[in-house]
Amino acid sequence: MLLTLFLSETTPIAFAGLIFTVPLALGLYYPIFYLSRPKASGRSKIVASVLAFLLIGLQGLLDDEFGGGLVKLFFYLPLGVVIVNAVRSETGQ
């Protein structure tokens, strides 16, 4: 089964997509975490939310057959961080 994956015609295309998509996603993680901290301003939290939704849109670039559900789940992680930090800032923690 693994040999079939590596000999498939779409595997190089999937790897090329990962080469461009993963560094872009990792490059957006740090600003999202930094901008959504509880003591940040409202404008920076909006920017962090937009970047998190951009990452969710970016996960559509991954190939469904190659990426699997677990890889796509990590693109929703920054949105969860934004929501948790928004709740923390509203409760004063």
PDB file of N, CA and C in Angstrom:
ATOM      1  N   MET A   1       0.820  -1.182   0.000  1.00  0.00           N
ATOM      2  CA  MET A   1       0.000   0.000   0.000  1.00  0.00           C
ATOM      3  C   MET A   1       0.873   1.258   0.000  1.00  0.00           C
ATOM      4  N   LEU A   2       1.948   1.244   0.784  1.00  0.00           N
ATOM      5  CA  LEU A   2       2.838   2.395   0.823  1.00  0.00           C
ATOM      6  C   LEU A   2       3.562   2.564  -0.508  1.00  0.00           C
ATOM      7  N   LEU A   3       3.933   1.452  -1.124  1.00  0.00           N
ATOM      8  CA  LEU A   3       4.589   1.516  -2.423  1.00  0.00           C
ATOM      9  C   LEU A   3       3.647   2.104  -3.463  1.00  0.00           C
ATOM     10  N   THR A   4       2.386   1.751  -3.389  1.00  0.00           N
ATOM     11  CA  THR A   4       1.396   2.302  -4.310  1.00  0.00           C
ATOM     12  C   THR A   4       1.277   3.811  -4.130  1.00  0.00           C
ATOM     13  N   LEU A   5       1.365   4.269  -2.897  1.00  0.00           N
ATOM     14  CA  LEU A   5       1.297   5.708  -2.635  1.00  0.00           C
ATOM     15  C   LEU A   5       2.469   6.436  -3.279  1.00  0.00           C
ATOM     16  N   PHE A   6       3.670   5.890  -3.131  1.00  0.00           N
ATOM     17  CA  PHE A   6       4.840   6.569  -3.672  1.00  0.00           C
ATOM     18  C   PHE A   6       4.941   6.470  -5.189  1.00  0.00           C
ATOM     19  N   LEU A   7       4.321   5.475  -5.779  1.00  0.00           N
ATOM     20  CA  LEU A   7       4.351   5.341  -7.230  1.00  0.00           C
ATOM     21  C   LEU A   7       3.163   6.020  -7.900  1.00  0.00           C
ATOM     22  N   SER A   8       2.298   6.584  -7.124  1.00  0.00           N
ATOM     23  CA  SER A   8       1.121   7.249  -7.670  1.00  0.00           C
ATOM     24  C   SER A   8       1.525   8.528  -8.398  1.00  0.00           C
ATOM     25  N   GLU A   9       0.689   8.928  -9.355  1.00  0.00           N
ATOM     26  CA  GLU A   9       0.971  10.143 -10.115  1.00  0.00           C
ATOM     27  C   GLU A   9       0.725  11.403  -9.296  1.00  0.00           C
ATOM     28  N   THR A  10      -0.140  11.327  -8.312  1.00  0.00           N
ATOM     29  CA  THR A  10      -0.492  12.529  -7.562  1.00  0.00           C
ATOM     30  C   THR A  10       0.403  12.773  -6.349  1.00  0.00           C
ATOM     31  N   THR A  11       1.246  11.811  -5.986  1.00  0.00           N
ATOM     32  CA  THR A  11       2.100  11.985  -4.808  1.00  0.00           C
ATOM     33  C   THR A  11       3.078  13.149  -4.958  1.00  0.00           C
ATOM     34  N   PRO A  12       3.784  13.293  -6.083  1.00  0.00           N
ATOM     35  CA  PRO A  12       4.673  14.473  -6.201  1.00  0.00           C
ATOM     36  C   PRO A  12       3.914  15.793  -6.145  1.00  0.00           C
ATOM     37  N   ILE A  13       2.719  15.816  -6.674  1.00  0.00           N
ATOM     38  CA  ILE A  13       1.911  17.036  -6.619  1.00  0.00           C
ATOM     39  C   ILE A  13       1.525  17.333  -5.176  1.00  0.00           C
ATOM     40  N   ALA A  14       1.176  16.290  -4.423  1.00  0.00           N
ATOM     41  CA  ALA A  14       0.813  16.485  -3.019  1.00  0.00           C
ATOM     42  C   ALA A  14       2.014  16.965  -2.210  1.00  0.00           C
ATOM     43  N   PHE A  15       3.189  16.387  -2.458  1.00  0.00           N
ATOM     44  CA  PHE A  15       4.392  16.838  -1.754  1.00  0.00           C
ATOM     45  C   PHE A  15       4.727  18.286  -2.106  1.00  0.00           C
ATOM     46  N   ALA A  16       4.561  18.657  -3.365  1.00  0.00           N
ATOM     47  CA  ALA A  16       4.817  20.043  -3.764  1.00  0.00           C
ATOM     48  C   ALA A  16       3.846  20.983  -3.066  1.00  0.00           C
ATOM     49  N   GLY A  17       2.604  20.561  -2.928  1.00  0.00           N
ATOM     50  CA  GLY A  17       1.634  21.380  -2.210  1.00  0.00           C
ATOM     51  C   GLY A  17       2.003  21.536  -0.752  1.00  0.00           C
ATOM     52  N   LEU A  18       2.513  20.462  -0.147  1.00  0.00           N
ATOM     53  CA  LEU A  18       2.934  20.536   1.252  1.00  0.00           C
ATOM     54  C   LEU A  18       4.152  21.433   1.432  1.00  0.00           C
ATOM     55  N   ILE A  19       5.047  21.417   0.455  1.00  0.00           N
ATOM     56  CA  ILE A  19       6.252  22.238   0.552  1.00  0.00           C
ATOM     57  C   ILE A  19       5.890  23.723   0.617  1.00  0.00           C
ATOM     58  N   PHE A  20       4.832  24.120  -0.084  1.00  0.00           N
ATOM     59  CA  PHE A  20       4.435  25.527  -0.075  1.00  0.00           C
ATOM     60  C   PHE A  20       3.424  25.850   1.017  1.00  0.00           C
ATOM     61  N   THR A  21       2.563  24.911   1.341  1.00  0.00           N
ATOM     62  CA  THR A  21       1.474  25.184   2.275  1.00  0.00           C
ATOM     63  C   THR A  21       1.933  25.156   3.727  1.00  0.00           C
ATOM     64  N   VAL A  22       2.718  24.177   4.100  1.00  0.00           N
ATOM     65  CA  VAL A  22       3.113  24.017   5.501  1.00  0.00           C
ATOM     66  C   VAL A  22       3.972  25.185   6.006  1.00  0.00           C
ATOM     67  N   PRO A  23       4.997  25.642   5.280  1.00  0.00           N
ATOM     68  CA  PRO A  23       5.740  26.812   5.796  1.00  0.00           C
ATOM     69  C   PRO A  23       4.876  28.070   5.903  1.00  0.00           C
ATOM     70  N   LEU A  24       3.947  28.235   4.982  1.00  0.00           N
ATOM     71  CA  LEU A  24       3.055  29.386   5.066  1.00  0.00           C
ATOM     72  C   LEU A  24       2.166  29.294   6.298  1.00  0.00           C
ATOM     73  N   ALA A  25       1.657  28.101   6.570  1.00  0.00           N
ATOM     74  CA  ALA A  25       0.815  27.914   7.752  1.00  0.00           C
ATOM     75  C   ALA A  25       1.615  28.128   9.033  1.00  0.00           C
ATOM     76  N   LEU A  26       2.815  27.584   9.088  1.00  0.00           N
ATOM     77  CA  LEU A  26       3.646  27.772  10.279  1.00  0.00           C
ATOM     78  C   LEU A  26       4.064  29.228  10.445  1.00  0.00           C
ATOM     79  N   GLY A  27       4.247  29.922   9.338  1.00  0.00           N
ATOM     80  CA  GLY A  27       4.572  31.339   9.411  1.00  0.00           C
ATOM     81  C   GLY A  27       3.426  32.183   9.926  1.00  0.00           C
ATOM     82  N   LEU A  28       2.201  31.711   9.774  1.00  0.00           N
ATOM     83  CA  LEU A  28       1.035  32.442  10.269  1.00  0.00           C
ATOM     84  C   LEU A  28       0.684  32.074  11.710  1.00  0.00           C
ATOM     85  N   TYR A  29       1.179  30.951  12.208  1.00  0.00           N
ATOM     86  CA  TYR A  29       0.831  30.533  13.569  1.00  0.00           C
ATOM     87  C   TYR A  29       1.314  31.531  14.619  1.00  0.00           C
ATOM     88  N   TYR A  30       2.567  31.953  14.521  1.00  0.00           N
ATOM     89  CA  TYR A  30       3.118  32.836  15.554  1.00  0.00           C
ATOM     90  C   TYR A  30       2.375  34.168  15.632  1.00  0.00           C
ATOM     91  N   PRO A  31       2.120  34.852  14.506  1.00  0.00           N
ATOM     92  CA  PRO A  31       1.350  36.102  14.630  1.00  0.00           C
ATOM     93  C   PRO A  31      -0.049  35.893  15.202  1.00  0.00           C
ATOM     94  N   ILE A  32      -0.665  34.772  14.890  1.00  0.00           N
ATOM     95  CA  ILE A  32      -2.007  34.515  15.424  1.00  0.00           C
ATOM     96  C   ILE A  32      -1.939  34.360  16.938  1.00  0.00           C
ATOM     97  N   PHE A  33      -0.983  33.591  17.426  1.00  0.00           N
ATOM     98  CA  PHE A  33      -0.854  33.402  18.869  1.00  0.00           C
ATOM     99  C   PHE A  33      -0.492  34.716  19.567  1.00  0.00           C
ATOM    100  N   TYR A  34       0.372  35.506  18.945  1.00  0.00           N
ATOM    101  CA  TYR A  34       0.808  36.763  19.556  1.00  0.00           C
ATOM    102  C   TYR A  34      -0.309  37.812  19.538  1.00  0.00           C
ATOM    103  N   LEU A  35      -1.026  37.915  18.434  1.00  0.00           N
ATOM    104  CA  LEU A  35      -2.060  38.947  18.310  1.00  0.00           C
ATOM    105  C   LEU A  35      -3.318  38.631  19.101  1.00  0.00           C
ATOM    106  N   SER A  36      -3.525  37.379  19.445  1.00  0.00           N
ATOM    107  CA  SER A  36      -4.773  37.022  20.129  1.00  0.00           C
ATOM    108  C   SER A  36      -4.603  36.876  21.637  1.00  0.00           C
ATOM    109  N   ARG A  37      -3.470  37.263  22.169  1.00  0.00           N
ATOM    110  CA  ARG A  37      -3.270  37.133  23.617  1.00  0.00           C
ATOM    111  C   ARG A  37      -4.310  37.975  24.359  1.00  0.00           C
ATOM    112  N   PRO A  38      -4.619  37.628  25.590  1.00  0.00           N
ATOM    113  CA  PRO A  38      -5.714  38.305  26.309  1.00  0.00           C
ATOM    114  C   PRO A  38      -5.536  39.809  26.486  1.00  0.00           C
ATOM    115  N   LYS A  39      -4.303  40.303  26.592  1.00  0.00           N
ATOM    116  CA  LYS A  39      -4.097  41.735  26.814  1.00  0.00           C
ATOM    117  C   LYS A  39      -3.951  42.526  25.518  1.00  0.00           C
ATOM    118  N   ALA A  40      -4.169  41.899  24.378  1.00  0.00           N
ATOM    119  CA  ALA A  40      -4.029  42.585  23.093  1.00  0.00           C
ATOM    120  C   ALA A  40      -5.229  43.495  22.846  1.00  0.00           C
ATOM    121  N   SER A  41      -5.057  44.414  21.913  1.00  0.00           N
ATOM    122  CA  SER A  41      -6.146  45.336  21.590  1.00  0.00           C
ATOM    123  C   SER A  41      -7.210  44.621  20.762  1.00  0.00           C
ATOM    124  N   GLY A  42      -8.340  45.254  20.635  1.00  0.00           N
ATOM    125  CA  GLY A  42      -9.436  44.665  19.869  1.00  0.00           C
ATOM    126  C   GLY A  42      -9.100  44.510  18.398  1.00  0.00           C
ATOM    127  N   ARG A  43      -8.379  45.487  17.847  1.00  0.00           N
ATOM    128  CA  ARG A  43      -8.010  45.425  16.431  1.00  0.00           C
ATOM    129  C   ARG A  43      -7.073  44.251  16.157  1.00  0.00           C
ATOM    130  N   SER A  44      -6.130  44.008  17.043  1.00  0.00           N
ATOM    131  CA  SER A  44      -5.206  42.893  16.828  1.00  0.00           C
ATOM    132  C   SER A  44      -5.917  41.552  16.953  1.00  0.00           C
ATOM    133  N   LYS A  45      -6.943  41.491  17.800  1.00  0.00           N
ATOM    134  CA  LYS A  45      -7.716  40.247  17.896  1.00  0.00           C
ATOM    135  C   LYS A  45      -8.511  40.000  16.625  1.00  0.00           C
ATOM    136  N   ILE A  46      -8.987  41.058  15.992  1.00  0.00           N
ATOM    137  CA  ILE A  46      -9.690  40.904  14.716  1.00  0.00           C
ATOM    138  C   ILE A  46      -8.724  40.423  13.642  1.00  0.00           C
ATOM    139  N   VAL A  47      -7.521  40.980  13.617  1.00  0.00           N
ATOM    140  CA  VAL A  47      -6.508  40.539  12.651  1.00  0.00           C
ATOM    141  C   VAL A  47      -6.157  39.075  12.887  1.00  0.00           C
ATOM    142  N   ALA A  48      -6.029  38.665  14.139  1.00  0.00           N
ATOM    143  CA  ALA A  48      -5.734  37.265  14.451  1.00  0.00           C
ATOM    144  C   ALA A  48      -6.871  36.359  13.995  1.00  0.00           C
ATOM    145  N   SER A  49      -8.110  36.802  14.147  1.00  0.00           N
ATOM    146  CA  SER A  49      -9.254  36.003  13.694  1.00  0.00           C
ATOM    147  C   SER A  49      -9.246  35.857  12.181  1.00  0.00           C
ATOM    148  N   VAL A  50      -8.946  36.943  11.479  1.00  0.00           N
ATOM    149  CA  VAL A  50      -8.892  36.881  10.011  1.00  0.00           C
ATOM    150  C   VAL A  50      -7.781  35.945   9.562  1.00  0.00           C
ATOM    151  N   LEU A  51      -6.625  36.013  10.210  1.00  0.00           N
ATOM    152  CA  LEU A  51      -5.530  35.103   9.863  1.00  0.00           C
ATOM    153  C   LEU A  51      -5.895  33.650  10.149  1.00  0.00           C
ATOM    154  N   ALA A  52      -6.630  33.407  11.229  1.00  0.00           N
ATOM    155  CA  ALA A  52      -7.045  32.039  11.547  1.00  0.00           C
ATOM    156  C   ALA A  52      -8.011  31.514  10.490  1.00  0.00           C
ATOM    157  N   PHE A  53      -8.932  32.360  10.041  1.00  0.00           N
ATOM    158  CA  PHE A  53      -9.844  31.925   8.984  1.00  0.00           C
ATOM    159  C   PHE A  53      -9.118  31.765   7.653  1.00  0.00           C
ATOM    160  N   LEU A  54      -8.063  32.541   7.438  1.00  0.00           N
ATOM    161  CA  LEU A  54      -7.242  32.370   6.246  1.00  0.00           C
ATOM    162  C   LEU A  54      -6.577  30.998   6.248  1.00  0.00           C
ATOM    163  N   LEU A  55      -6.116  30.571   7.417  1.00  0.00           N
ATOM    164  CA  LEU A  55      -5.519  29.236   7.519  1.00  0.00           C
ATOM    165  C   LEU A  55      -6.541  28.142   7.235  1.00  0.00           C
ATOM    166  N   ILE A  56      -7.770  28.337   7.681  1.00  0.00           N
ATOM    167  CA  ILE A  56      -8.803  27.340   7.416  1.00  0.00           C
ATOM    168  C   ILE A  56      -9.075  27.269   5.921  1.00  0.00           C
ATOM    169  N   GLY A  57      -9.068  28.403   5.259  1.00  0.00           N
ATOM    170  CA  GLY A  57      -9.221  28.403   3.808  1.00  0.00           C
ATOM    171  C   GLY A  57      -8.021  27.790   3.112  1.00  0.00           C
ATOM    172  N   LEU A  58      -6.849  27.953   3.707  1.00  0.00           N
ATOM    173  CA  LEU A  58      -5.624  27.413   3.133  1.00  0.00           C
ATOM    174  C   LEU A  58      -5.592  25.889   3.184  1.00  0.00           C
ATOM    175  N   GLN A  59      -6.260  25.306   4.162  1.00  0.00           N
ATOM    176  CA  GLN A  59      -6.240  23.844   4.263  1.00  0.00           C
ATOM    177  C   GLN A  59      -6.938  23.186   3.087  1.00  0.00           C
ATOM    178  N   GLY A  60      -7.756  23.925   2.353  1.00  0.00           N
ATOM    179  CA  GLY A  60      -8.389  23.380   1.163  1.00  0.00           C
ATOM    180  C   GLY A  60      -7.396  23.095   0.052  1.00  0.00           C
ATOM    181  N   LEU A  61      -6.197  23.665   0.145  1.00  0.00           N
ATOM    182  CA  LEU A  61      -5.178  23.414  -0.864  1.00  0.00           C
ATOM    183  C   LEU A  61      -4.545  22.034  -0.724  1.00  0.00           C
ATOM    184  N   LEU A  62      -4.682  21.431   0.449  1.00  0.00           N
ATOM    185  CA  LEU A  62      -4.119  20.095   0.626  1.00  0.00           C
ATOM    186  C   LEU A  62      -4.967  19.071  -0.108  1.00  0.00           C
ATOM    187  N   ASP A  63      -4.320  18.097  -0.642  1.00  0.00           N
ATOM    188  CA  ASP A  63      -5.015  17.041  -1.357  1.00  0.00           C
ATOM    189  C   ASP A  63      -5.785  16.171  -0.374  1.00  0.00           C
ATOM    190  N   ASP A  64      -7.043  15.877  -0.670  1.00  0.00           N
ATOM    191  CA  ASP A  64      -7.872  15.079   0.233  1.00  0.00           C
ATOM    192  C   ASP A  64      -7.314  13.676   0.438  1.00  0.00           C
ATOM    193  N   GLU A  65      -6.773  13.092  -0.593  1.00  0.00           N
ATOM    194  CA  GLU A  65      -6.276  11.724  -0.472  1.00  0.00           C
ATOM    195  C   GLU A  65      -4.977  11.662   0.323  1.00  0.00           C
ATOM    196  N   PHE A  66      -4.164  12.686   0.220  1.00  0.00           N
ATOM    197  CA  PHE A  66      -2.860  12.636   0.877  1.00  0.00           C
ATOM    198  C   PHE A  66      -2.905  13.197   2.291  1.00  0.00           C
ATOM    199  N   GLY A  67      -3.589  14.322   2.485  1.00  0.00           N
ATOM    200  CA  GLY A  67      -3.540  15.022   3.759  1.00  0.00           C
ATOM    201  C   GLY A  67      -4.197  14.270   4.895  1.00  0.00           C
ATOM    202  N   GLY A  68      -5.337  13.691   4.644  1.00  0.00           N
ATOM    203  CA  GLY A  68      -6.054  13.007   5.708  1.00  0.00           C
ATOM    204  C   GLY A  68      -6.710  13.984   6.661  1.00  0.00           C
ATOM    205  N   GLY A  69      -7.502  13.462   7.570  1.00  0.00           N
ATOM    206  CA  GLY A  69      -8.249  14.314   8.485  1.00  0.00           C
ATOM    207  C   GLY A  69      -7.404  14.919   9.580  1.00  0.00           C
ATOM    208  N   LEU A  70      -6.363  14.213  10.023  1.00  0.00           N
ATOM    209  CA  LEU A  70      -5.554  14.698  11.138  1.00  0.00           C
ATOM    210  C   LEU A  70      -4.751  15.938  10.753  1.00  0.00           C
ATOM    211  N   VAL A  71      -4.217  15.953   9.536  1.00  0.00           N
ATOM    212  CA  VAL A  71      -3.445  17.110   9.089  1.00  0.00           C
ATOM    213  C   VAL A  71      -4.342  18.330   8.975  1.00  0.00           C
ATOM    214  N   LYS A  72      -5.534  18.143   8.449  1.00  0.00           N
ATOM    215  CA  LYS A  72      -6.455  19.265   8.284  1.00  0.00           C
ATOM    216  C   LYS A  72      -6.960  19.778   9.625  1.00  0.00           C
ATOM    217  N   LEU A  73      -6.973  18.931  10.627  1.00  0.00           N
ATOM    218  CA  LEU A  73      -7.422  19.351  11.950  1.00  0.00           C
ATOM    219  C   LEU A  73      -6.500  20.413  12.543  1.00  0.00           C
ATOM    220  N   PHE A  74      -5.208  20.346  12.245  1.00  0.00           N
ATOM    221  CA  PHE A  74      -4.260  21.311  12.792  1.00  0.00           C
ATOM    222  C   PHE A  74      -4.457  22.714  12.237  1.00  0.00           C
ATOM    223  N   PHE A  75      -5.148  22.841  11.105  1.00  0.00           N
ATOM    224  CA  PHE A  75      -5.415  24.167  10.570  1.00  0.00           C
ATOM    225  C   PHE A  75      -6.504  24.880  11.370  1.00  0.00           C
ATOM    226  N   TYR A  76      -7.276  24.139  12.163  1.00  0.00           N
ATOM    227  CA  TYR A  76      -8.302  24.743  13.009  1.00  0.00           C
ATOM    228  C   TYR A  76      -7.766  25.109  14.392  1.00  0.00           C
ATOM    229  N   LEU A  77      -6.566  24.685  14.720  1.00  0.00           N
ATOM    230  CA  LEU A  77      -5.971  24.967  16.027  1.00  0.00           C
ATOM    231  C   LEU A  77      -5.847  26.464  16.319  1.00  0.00           C
ATOM    232  N   PRO A  78      -5.359  27.291  15.391  1.00  0.00           N
ATOM    233  CA  PRO A  78      -5.266  28.722  15.706  1.00  0.00           C
ATOM    234  C   PRO A  78      -6.616  29.379  15.979  1.00  0.00           C
ATOM    235  N   LEU A  79      -7.660  28.934  15.304  1.00  0.00           N
ATOM    236  CA  LEU A  79      -8.984  29.492  15.577  1.00  0.00           C
ATOM    237  C   LEU A  79      -9.412  29.150  16.998  1.00  0.00           C
ATOM    238  N   GLY A  80      -9.098  27.957  17.450  1.00  0.00           N
ATOM    239  CA  GLY A  80      -9.390  27.578  18.828  1.00  0.00           C
ATOM    240  C   GLY A  80      -8.626  28.432  19.823  1.00  0.00           C
ATOM    241  N   VAL A  81      -7.376  28.744  19.504  1.00  0.00           N
ATOM    242  CA  VAL A  81      -6.576  29.598  20.381  1.00  0.00           C
ATOM    243  C   VAL A  81      -7.161  31.004  20.436  1.00  0.00           C
ATOM    244  N   VAL A  82      -7.600  31.518  19.290  1.00  0.00           N
ATOM    245  CA  VAL A  82      -8.208  32.853  19.253  1.00  0.00           C
ATOM    246  C   VAL A  82      -9.469  32.882  20.109  1.00  0.00           C
ATOM    247  N   ILE A  83     -10.289  31.848  20.004  1.00  0.00           N
ATOM    248  CA  ILE A  83     -11.537  31.801  20.772  1.00  0.00           C
ATOM    249  C   ILE A  83     -11.244  31.687  22.268  1.00  0.00           C
ATOM    250  N   VAL A  84     -10.304  30.817  22.637  1.00  0.00           N
ATOM    251  CA  VAL A  84      -9.965  30.655  24.056  1.00  0.00           C
ATOM    252  C   VAL A  84      -9.404  31.954  24.628  1.00  0.00           C
ATOM    253  N   ASN A  85      -8.531  32.620  23.885  1.00  0.00           N
ATOM    254  CA  ASN A  85      -7.973  33.881  24.375  1.00  0.00           C
ATOM    255  C   ASN A  85      -9.025  34.979  24.435  1.00  0.00           C
ATOM    256  N   ALA A  86      -9.998  34.954  23.532  1.00  0.00           N
ATOM    257  CA  ALA A  86     -11.085  35.940  23.602  1.00  0.00           C
ATOM    258  C   ALA A  86     -11.927  35.721  24.850  1.00  0.00           C
ATOM    259  N   VAL A  87     -12.193  34.469  25.176  1.00  0.00           N
ATOM    260  CA  VAL A  87     -12.960  34.170  26.389  1.00  0.00           C
ATOM    261  C   VAL A  87     -12.159  34.558  27.627  1.00  0.00           C
ATOM    262  N   ARG A  88     -10.856  34.283  27.613  1.00  0.00           N
ATOM    263  CA  ARG A  88     -10.010  34.651  28.753  1.00  0.00           C
ATOM    264  C   ARG A  88      -9.961  36.158  28.956  1.00  0.00           C
ATOM    265  N   SER A  89      -9.946  36.916  27.874  1.00  0.00           N
ATOM    266  CA  SER A  89      -9.882  38.371  28.024  1.00  0.00           C
ATOM    267  C   SER A  89     -11.218  38.935  28.492  1.00  0.00           C
ATOM    268  N   GLU A  90     -12.329  38.281  28.148  1.00  0.00           N
ATOM    269  CA  GLU A  90     -13.642  38.745  28.599  1.00  0.00           C
ATOM    270  C   GLU A  90     -13.870  38.438  30.074  1.00  0.00           C
ATOM    271  N   THR A  91     -13.313  37.328  30.544  1.00  0.00           N
ATOM    272  CA  THR A  91     -13.503  36.963  31.950  1.00  0.00           C
ATOM    273  C   THR A  91     -12.459  37.600  32.855  1.00  0.00           C
ATOM    274  N   GLY A  92     -11.445  38.231  32.262  1.00  0.00           N
ATOM    275  CA  GLY A  92     -10.441  38.931  33.054  1.00  0.00           C
ATOM    276  C   GLY A  92      -9.327  38.062  33.582  1.00  0.00           C
ATOM    277  N   GLN A  93      -9.106  36.914  32.996  1.00  0.00           N
ATOM    278  CA  GLN A  93      -8.037  36.021  33.465  1.00  0.00           C
ATOM    279  C   GLN A  93      -6.747  36.313  32.750  1.00  0.00           C
TER     280      GLN A  93
END
